[in-house]
Structures are given as C-alpha cells and as structure tokens.
Backbone as a ProteinNet text record, in pm:
[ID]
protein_1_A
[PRIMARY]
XXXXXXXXXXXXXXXXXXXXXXXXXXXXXXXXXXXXXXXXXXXXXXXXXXXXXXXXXXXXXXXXXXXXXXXXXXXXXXXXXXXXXXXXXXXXXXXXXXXXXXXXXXXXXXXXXXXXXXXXXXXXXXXXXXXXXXXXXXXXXXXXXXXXXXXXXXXXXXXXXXXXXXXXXXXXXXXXXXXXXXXX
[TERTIARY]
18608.9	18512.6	18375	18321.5	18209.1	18200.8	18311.5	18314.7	18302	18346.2	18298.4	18170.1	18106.3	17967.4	17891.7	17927.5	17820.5	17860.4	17966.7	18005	17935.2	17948.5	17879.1	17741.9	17654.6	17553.3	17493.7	17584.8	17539.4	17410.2	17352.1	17218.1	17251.8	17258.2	17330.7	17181.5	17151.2	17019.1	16902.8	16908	16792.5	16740.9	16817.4	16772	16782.5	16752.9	16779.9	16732.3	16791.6	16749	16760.9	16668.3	16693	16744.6	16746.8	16825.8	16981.4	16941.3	17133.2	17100.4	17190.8	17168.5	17229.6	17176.3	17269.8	17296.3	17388.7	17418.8	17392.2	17302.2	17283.4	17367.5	17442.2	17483.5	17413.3	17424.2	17306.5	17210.4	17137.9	17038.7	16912.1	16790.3	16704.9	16626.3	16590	16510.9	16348.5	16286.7	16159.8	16109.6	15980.4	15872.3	15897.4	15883.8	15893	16045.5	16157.8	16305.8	16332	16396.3	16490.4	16516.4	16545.2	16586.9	16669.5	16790.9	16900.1	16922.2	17016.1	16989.7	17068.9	17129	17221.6	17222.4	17322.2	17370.4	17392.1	17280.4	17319.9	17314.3	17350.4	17394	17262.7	17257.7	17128.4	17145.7	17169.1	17195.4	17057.4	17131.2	17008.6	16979.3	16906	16897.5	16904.4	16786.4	16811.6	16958.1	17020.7	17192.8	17267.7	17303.1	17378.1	17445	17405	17502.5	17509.6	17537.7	17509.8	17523.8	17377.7	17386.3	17401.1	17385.6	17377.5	17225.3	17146.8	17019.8	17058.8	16962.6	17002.3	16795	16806.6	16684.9	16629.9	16737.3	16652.3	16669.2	16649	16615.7	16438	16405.1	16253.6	16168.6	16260.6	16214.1	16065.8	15993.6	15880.4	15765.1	15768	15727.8	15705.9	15612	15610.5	15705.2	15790.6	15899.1	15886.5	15907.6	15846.8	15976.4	16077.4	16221.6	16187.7	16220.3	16176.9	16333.5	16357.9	16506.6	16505.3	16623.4	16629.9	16758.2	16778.8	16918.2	16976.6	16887.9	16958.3	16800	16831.1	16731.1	16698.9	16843.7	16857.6	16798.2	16737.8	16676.4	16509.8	16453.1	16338.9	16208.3	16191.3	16158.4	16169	16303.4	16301.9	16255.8	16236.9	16201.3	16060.1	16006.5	15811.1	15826.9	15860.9	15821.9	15860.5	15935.4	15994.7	15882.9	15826.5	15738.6	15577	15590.5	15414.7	15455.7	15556.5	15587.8	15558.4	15589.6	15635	15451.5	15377.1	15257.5	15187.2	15212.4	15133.5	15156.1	15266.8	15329.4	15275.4	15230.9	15186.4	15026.9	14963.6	14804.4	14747	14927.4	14881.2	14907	14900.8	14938.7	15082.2	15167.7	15264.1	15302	15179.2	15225.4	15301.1	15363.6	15474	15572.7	15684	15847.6	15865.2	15943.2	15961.1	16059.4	16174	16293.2	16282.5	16392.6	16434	16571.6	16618.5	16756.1	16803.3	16936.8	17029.8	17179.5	17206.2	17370.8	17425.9	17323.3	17349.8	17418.5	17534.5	17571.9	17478.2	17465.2	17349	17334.5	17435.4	17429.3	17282.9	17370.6	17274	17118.3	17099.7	16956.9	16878.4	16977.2	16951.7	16900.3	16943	16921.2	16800.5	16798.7	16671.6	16516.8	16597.8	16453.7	16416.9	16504.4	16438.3	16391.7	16402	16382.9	16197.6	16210.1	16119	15966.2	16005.5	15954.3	15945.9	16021.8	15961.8	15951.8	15865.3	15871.2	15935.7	15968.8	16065.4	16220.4	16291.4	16407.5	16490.6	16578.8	16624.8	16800	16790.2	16962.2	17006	17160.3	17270	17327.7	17360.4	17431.2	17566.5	17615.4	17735.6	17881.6	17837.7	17986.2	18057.2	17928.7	18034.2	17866.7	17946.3	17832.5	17723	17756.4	17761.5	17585.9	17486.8	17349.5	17313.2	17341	17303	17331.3	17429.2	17452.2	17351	17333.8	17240	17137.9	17057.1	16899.5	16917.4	17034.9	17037.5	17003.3	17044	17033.2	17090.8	17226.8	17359.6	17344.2	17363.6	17392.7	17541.7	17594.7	17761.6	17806.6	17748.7	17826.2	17828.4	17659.1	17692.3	17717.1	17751.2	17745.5	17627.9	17467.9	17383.6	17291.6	17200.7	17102.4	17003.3	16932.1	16864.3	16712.3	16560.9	16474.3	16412.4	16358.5	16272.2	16199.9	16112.4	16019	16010.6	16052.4	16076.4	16008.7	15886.3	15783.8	15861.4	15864	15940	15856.4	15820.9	15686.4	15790.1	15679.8	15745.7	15841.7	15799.1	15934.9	16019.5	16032.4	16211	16188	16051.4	16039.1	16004.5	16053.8	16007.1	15832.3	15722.1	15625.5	15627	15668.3	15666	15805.8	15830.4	15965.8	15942	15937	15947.8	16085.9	16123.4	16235	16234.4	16199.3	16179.7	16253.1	16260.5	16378.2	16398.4	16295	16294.9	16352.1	16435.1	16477.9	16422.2	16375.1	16272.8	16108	16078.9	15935.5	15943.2	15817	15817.9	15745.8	15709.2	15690.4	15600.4	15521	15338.9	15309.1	15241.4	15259.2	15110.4	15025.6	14906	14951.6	15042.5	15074.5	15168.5	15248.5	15340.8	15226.1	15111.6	15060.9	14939.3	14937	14814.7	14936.2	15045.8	15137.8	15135.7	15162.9	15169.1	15036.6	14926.9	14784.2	14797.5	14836.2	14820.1	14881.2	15014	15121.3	15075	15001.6	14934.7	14864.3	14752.9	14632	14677.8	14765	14831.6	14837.9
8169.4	8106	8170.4	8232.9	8269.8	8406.9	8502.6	8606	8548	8476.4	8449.3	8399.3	8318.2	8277.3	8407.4	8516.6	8641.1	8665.9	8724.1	8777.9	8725.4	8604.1	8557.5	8545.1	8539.3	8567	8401.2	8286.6	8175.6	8121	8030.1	8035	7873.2	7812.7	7666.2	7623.5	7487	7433.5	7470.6	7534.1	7598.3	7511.9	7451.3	7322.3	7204.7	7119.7	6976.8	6879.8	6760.6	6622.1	6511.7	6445.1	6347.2	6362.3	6418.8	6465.1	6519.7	6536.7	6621.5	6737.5	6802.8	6964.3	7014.8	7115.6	7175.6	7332.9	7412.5	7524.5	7643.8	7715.8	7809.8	7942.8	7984.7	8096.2	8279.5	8304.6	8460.2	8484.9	8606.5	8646.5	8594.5	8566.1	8537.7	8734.1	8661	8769	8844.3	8940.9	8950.8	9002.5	8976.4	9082.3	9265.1	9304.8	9453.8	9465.9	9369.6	9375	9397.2	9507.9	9496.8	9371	9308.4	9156.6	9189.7	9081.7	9095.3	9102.2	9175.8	9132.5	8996.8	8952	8816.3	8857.5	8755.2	8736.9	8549.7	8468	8338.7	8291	8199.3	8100.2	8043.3	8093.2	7966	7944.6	7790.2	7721.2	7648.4	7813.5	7796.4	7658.6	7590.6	7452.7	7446.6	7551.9	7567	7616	7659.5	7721.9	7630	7593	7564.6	7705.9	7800.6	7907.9	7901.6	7980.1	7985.6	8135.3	8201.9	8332.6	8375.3	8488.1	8534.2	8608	8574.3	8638	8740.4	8832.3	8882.4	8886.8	8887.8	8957.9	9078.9	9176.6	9325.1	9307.6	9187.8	9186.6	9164.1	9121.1	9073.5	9200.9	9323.3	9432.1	9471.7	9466.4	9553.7	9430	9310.2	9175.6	9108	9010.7	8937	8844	8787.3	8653.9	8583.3	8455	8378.5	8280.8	8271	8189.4	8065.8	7991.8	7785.6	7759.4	7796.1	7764.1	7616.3	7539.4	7403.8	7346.4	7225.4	7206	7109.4	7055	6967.6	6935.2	6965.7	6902.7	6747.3	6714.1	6530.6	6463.7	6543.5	6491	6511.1	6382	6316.3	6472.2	6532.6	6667.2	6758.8	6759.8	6893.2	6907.7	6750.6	6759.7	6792.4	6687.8	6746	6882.6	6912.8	7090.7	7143.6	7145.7	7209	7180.7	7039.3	7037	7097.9	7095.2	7165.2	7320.9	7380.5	7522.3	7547	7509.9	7484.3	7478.1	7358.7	7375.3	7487.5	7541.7	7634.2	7798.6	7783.6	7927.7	7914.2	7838	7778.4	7816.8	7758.7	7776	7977.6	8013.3	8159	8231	8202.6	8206.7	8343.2	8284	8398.9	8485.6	8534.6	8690.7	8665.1	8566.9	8527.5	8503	8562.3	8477.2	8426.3	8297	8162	8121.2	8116.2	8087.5	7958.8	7860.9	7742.8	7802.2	7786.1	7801.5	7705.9	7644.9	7548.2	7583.6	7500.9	7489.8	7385.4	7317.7	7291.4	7297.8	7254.4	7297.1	7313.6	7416	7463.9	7364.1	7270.5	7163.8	7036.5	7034.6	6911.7	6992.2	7128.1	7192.3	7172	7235.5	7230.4	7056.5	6943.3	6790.1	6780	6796.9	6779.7	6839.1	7010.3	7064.3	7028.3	6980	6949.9	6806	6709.6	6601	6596.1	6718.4	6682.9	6770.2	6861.7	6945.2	7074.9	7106.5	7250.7	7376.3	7500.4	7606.1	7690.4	7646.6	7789.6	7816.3	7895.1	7919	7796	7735.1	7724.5	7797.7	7813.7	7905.5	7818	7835.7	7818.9	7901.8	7862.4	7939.6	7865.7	7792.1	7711.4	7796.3	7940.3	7971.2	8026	8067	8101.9	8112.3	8177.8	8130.2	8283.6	8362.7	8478.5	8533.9	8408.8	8400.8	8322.1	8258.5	8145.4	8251.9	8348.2	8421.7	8558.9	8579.2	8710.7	8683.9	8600.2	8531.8	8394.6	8397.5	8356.4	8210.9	8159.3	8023	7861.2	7937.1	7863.1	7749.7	7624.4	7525.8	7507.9	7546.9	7548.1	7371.9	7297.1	7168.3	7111.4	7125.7	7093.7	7160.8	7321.2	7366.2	7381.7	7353.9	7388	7483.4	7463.1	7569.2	7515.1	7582.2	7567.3	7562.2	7486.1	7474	7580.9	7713.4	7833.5	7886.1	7914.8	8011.2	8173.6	8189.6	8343.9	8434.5	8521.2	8597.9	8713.1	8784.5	8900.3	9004	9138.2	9186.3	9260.2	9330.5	9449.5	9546.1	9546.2	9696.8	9623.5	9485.6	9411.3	9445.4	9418.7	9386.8	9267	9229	9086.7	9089	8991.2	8969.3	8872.3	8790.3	8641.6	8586	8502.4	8447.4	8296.4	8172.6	8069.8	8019.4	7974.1	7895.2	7785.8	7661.9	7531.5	7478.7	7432.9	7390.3	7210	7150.4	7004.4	6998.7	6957.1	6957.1	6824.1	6773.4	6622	6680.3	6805.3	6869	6963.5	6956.7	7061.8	7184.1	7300.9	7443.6	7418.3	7549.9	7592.8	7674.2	7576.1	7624.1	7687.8	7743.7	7763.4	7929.6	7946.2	8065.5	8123.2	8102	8142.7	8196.8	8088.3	8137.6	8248.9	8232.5	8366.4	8509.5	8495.1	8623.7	8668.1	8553.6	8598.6	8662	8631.6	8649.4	8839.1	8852.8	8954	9052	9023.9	9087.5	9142.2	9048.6	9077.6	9182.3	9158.8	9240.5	9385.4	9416.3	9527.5	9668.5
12834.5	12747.4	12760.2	12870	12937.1	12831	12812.7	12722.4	12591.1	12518.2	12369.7	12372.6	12441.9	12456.6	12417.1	12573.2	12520.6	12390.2	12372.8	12204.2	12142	12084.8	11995.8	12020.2	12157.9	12128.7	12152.2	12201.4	12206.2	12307.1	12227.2	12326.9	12388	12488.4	12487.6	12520.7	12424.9	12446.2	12426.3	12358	12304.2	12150.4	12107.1	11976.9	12052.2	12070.9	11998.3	11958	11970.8	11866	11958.7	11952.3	12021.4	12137.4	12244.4	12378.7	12353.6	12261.5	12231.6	12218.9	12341.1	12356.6	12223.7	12168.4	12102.2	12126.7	12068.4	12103.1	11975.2	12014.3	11854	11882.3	11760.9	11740.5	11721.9	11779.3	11690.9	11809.8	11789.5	11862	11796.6	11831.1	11791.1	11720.5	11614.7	11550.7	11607.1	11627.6	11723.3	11569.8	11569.9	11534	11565.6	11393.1	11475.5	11391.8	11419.3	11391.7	11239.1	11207.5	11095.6	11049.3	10901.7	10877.9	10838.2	10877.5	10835.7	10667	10544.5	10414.2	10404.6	10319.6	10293.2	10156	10134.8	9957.8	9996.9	9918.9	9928.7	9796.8	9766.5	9676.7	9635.4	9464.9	9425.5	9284.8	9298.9	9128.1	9040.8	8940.7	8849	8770.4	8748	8721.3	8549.9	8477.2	8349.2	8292.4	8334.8	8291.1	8382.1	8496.7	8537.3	8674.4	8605.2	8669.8	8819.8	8919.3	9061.5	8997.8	9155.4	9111.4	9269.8	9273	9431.1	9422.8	9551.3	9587.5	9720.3	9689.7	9853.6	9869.5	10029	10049.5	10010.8	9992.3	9892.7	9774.8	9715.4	9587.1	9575.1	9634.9	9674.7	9784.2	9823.2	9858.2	9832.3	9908	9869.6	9811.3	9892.2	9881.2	10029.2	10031.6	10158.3	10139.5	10246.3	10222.1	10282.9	10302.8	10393.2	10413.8	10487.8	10486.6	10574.2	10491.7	10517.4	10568.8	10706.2	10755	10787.4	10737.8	10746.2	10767.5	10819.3	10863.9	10723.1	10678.8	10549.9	10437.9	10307.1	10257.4	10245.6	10267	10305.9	10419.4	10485.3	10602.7	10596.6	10662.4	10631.7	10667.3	10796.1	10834.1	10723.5	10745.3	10642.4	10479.5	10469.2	10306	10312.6	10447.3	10472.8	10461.1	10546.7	10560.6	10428.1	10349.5	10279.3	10118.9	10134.6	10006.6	10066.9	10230.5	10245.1	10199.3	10255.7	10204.4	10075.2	9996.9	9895.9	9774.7	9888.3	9834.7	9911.3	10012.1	10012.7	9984.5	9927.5	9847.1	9714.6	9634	9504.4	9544.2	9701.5	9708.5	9730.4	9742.1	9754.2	9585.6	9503.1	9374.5	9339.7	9435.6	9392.4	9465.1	9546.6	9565.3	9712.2	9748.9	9845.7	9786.8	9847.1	9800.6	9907	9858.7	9949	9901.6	9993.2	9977.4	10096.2	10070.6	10146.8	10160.9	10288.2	10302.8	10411.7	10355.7	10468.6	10405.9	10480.2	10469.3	10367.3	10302.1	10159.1	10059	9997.7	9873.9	9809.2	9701.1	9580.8	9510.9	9431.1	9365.9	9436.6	9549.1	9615.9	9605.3	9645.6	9686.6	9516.7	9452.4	9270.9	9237.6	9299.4	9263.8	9274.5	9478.1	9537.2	9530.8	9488.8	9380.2	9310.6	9171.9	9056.7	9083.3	9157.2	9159.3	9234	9335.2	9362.4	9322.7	9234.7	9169.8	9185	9268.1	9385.2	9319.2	9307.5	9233.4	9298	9418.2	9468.3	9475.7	9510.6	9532.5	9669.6	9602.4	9790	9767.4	9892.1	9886.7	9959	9977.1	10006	10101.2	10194.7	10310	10361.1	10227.3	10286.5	10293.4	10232.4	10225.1	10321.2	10431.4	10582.6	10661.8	10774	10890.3	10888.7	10816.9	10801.7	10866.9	10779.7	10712.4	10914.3	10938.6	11058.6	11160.4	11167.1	11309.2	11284	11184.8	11150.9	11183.8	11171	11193.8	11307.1	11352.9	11504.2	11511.2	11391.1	11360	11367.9	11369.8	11325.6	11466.9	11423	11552.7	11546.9	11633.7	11676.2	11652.5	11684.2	11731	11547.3	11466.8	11330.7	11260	11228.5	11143.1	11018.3	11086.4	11032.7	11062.8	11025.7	11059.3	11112.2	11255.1	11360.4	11250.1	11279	11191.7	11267.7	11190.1	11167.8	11042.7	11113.4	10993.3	11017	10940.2	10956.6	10850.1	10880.5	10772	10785.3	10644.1	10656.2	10575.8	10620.3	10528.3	10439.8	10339.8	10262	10316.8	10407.9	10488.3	10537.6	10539.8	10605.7	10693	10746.8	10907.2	10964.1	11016.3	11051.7	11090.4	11050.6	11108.8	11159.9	11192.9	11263.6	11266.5	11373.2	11385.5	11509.7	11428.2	11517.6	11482.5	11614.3	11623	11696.2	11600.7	11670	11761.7	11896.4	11972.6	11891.1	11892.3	11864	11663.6	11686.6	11503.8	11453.6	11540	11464.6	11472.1	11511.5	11456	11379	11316.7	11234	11285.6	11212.2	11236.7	11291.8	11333	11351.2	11184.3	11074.2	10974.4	10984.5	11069.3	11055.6	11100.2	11218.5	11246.7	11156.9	11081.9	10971.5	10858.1	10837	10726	10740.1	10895.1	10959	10914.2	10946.5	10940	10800	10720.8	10538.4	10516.8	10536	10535.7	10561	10716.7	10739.3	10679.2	10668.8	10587.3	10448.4	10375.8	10269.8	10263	10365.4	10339.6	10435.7	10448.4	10480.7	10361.7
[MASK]
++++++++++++++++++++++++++++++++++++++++++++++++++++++++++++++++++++++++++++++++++++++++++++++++++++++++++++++++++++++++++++++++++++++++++++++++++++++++++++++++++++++++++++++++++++++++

C-alpha cells in the first residue's frame, strides 16, 4: 500500500473539514512550474451544447483557476461570486475559470442563477484534472479548495492550497500575482 501512496503522489492530511483528515491525490503545483493543459467540460447556457475548454485555448493570457469542491456548498459559492466580482473589477483582461467536480448541468444552473460572467468547468469525467494540479481528495472524489494564477507562458505564478475546506483563499495574494502577471 506504502508503494501506491508514493505512485500516486498521495499527500495524507494535508485538507480537511471539520477534523476529518483527508487524503489529496497529485503533487502540488510550485511557482516557476509548467501548468498542466486539461480539456474540461463547459455547458454553454445560450445553446445548451457542452463544449470542451482546454487551458491553451486561453494561451498567451493571465488565468486565474477558482478550484472548488462543489458549487453547492455554502464556501465555495462565497469565493466563487468574490472571484467572479473581482475578474469583472479587472475589466477582462483575466480569464477566470471555476472548476469542480460538478456536473456542467448543475455548474450551467448555478451560474446562470447566480449571474456569474465567467466560465466554470467540469472535471467530472475522470480524475485526470485533480491529479495534474494535485488536487483530487481521495476519500470524496472532489477537488481540494485552491487558487492557482497561471501567466501567459503556462507558468504558474502563484499556487495556494487551502488545507481547511471550510476557509476560504488569501484573495489579496492571488490578486497581487494577477496584478503582477499583468504588468509583465
């Protein structure tokens, strides 16, 4: 068991909730690091369609990834509408994606319901997205809460990974990184 742990890269206790250890999948991402690309799931609300996004579609852009374990949960909806307003207070020139383990449908409800201008993806179709960016919580099958800045060259500039999943980010240091990233 001690060998699949390393393999996979498991970190034991490094999240949790309420005193429940949990166990994350993946290496944690550094500053400096290559970002992983992805292809996730996002349902377009005007058509209906589901399309696939990847991160080099937004190539040559600052990104700013709002990692979340459910949009159904009370946290993650805060964080996810301050993001949300403060990708709107930078007029644009950030992409801001929300990503969980979400069906697109439910992310597609909870956007339009609650107005949001940004993208949220989908990472329900395998673990693929959670072990790349070192996210994945083994025991739920969600995703560990991080903010992850990614500059124009798909390098990572910033990378928090919250241990407490009932707090939210350091949204002052996420938005010092976009800042810098920018004026680069």
């Amino acid at each position: 068991m001690l060998i699949l742990s390393i393999e996979l890269g498991e970190r034991v206790g490094e999240a949790f909730e309420l005193g429940e250890k949990l166990t994350v999948v993946g290496a944690r991402l550094e500053p400096g690091a290559i970002a992983p690309d992805f292809a996730l799931d996002h349902l377009v609300l005007e058509t209906g369609a589901l399309e696939t996004v990847r991160l080099s579609d937004s190539q040559g852009r600052v990104r700013l990834l709002n990692i979340v374990n459910s949009l159904d949960t009370p946290v993650c909806q805060v964080e996810t509408r301050r993001w949300d307003m403060a990708a709107r207070s930078l007029g644009g020139v950030v992409v801001l994606f929300t990503i969980s383990m979400d069906l697109p449908f439910a992310q597609a409800r909870w956007c339009g319901a609650e107005r949001t201008s940004h993208m949220a993806l989908s990472a329900h179709r395998d673990e693929a997205f959670g072990q790349g960016y070192g996210v994945l919580i083994k025991e739920w099958r969600l995703l560990q809460r991080a903010v992850i800045v990614v500059g124009p060259d798909d390098r990572v500039v910033h990378a928090e990974y919250v241990a407490d999943q009932m707090a939210e980010p350091d949204y002052d240091a996420a938005l010092e990184a976009v800042r810098q990233s920018l004026s680069r």
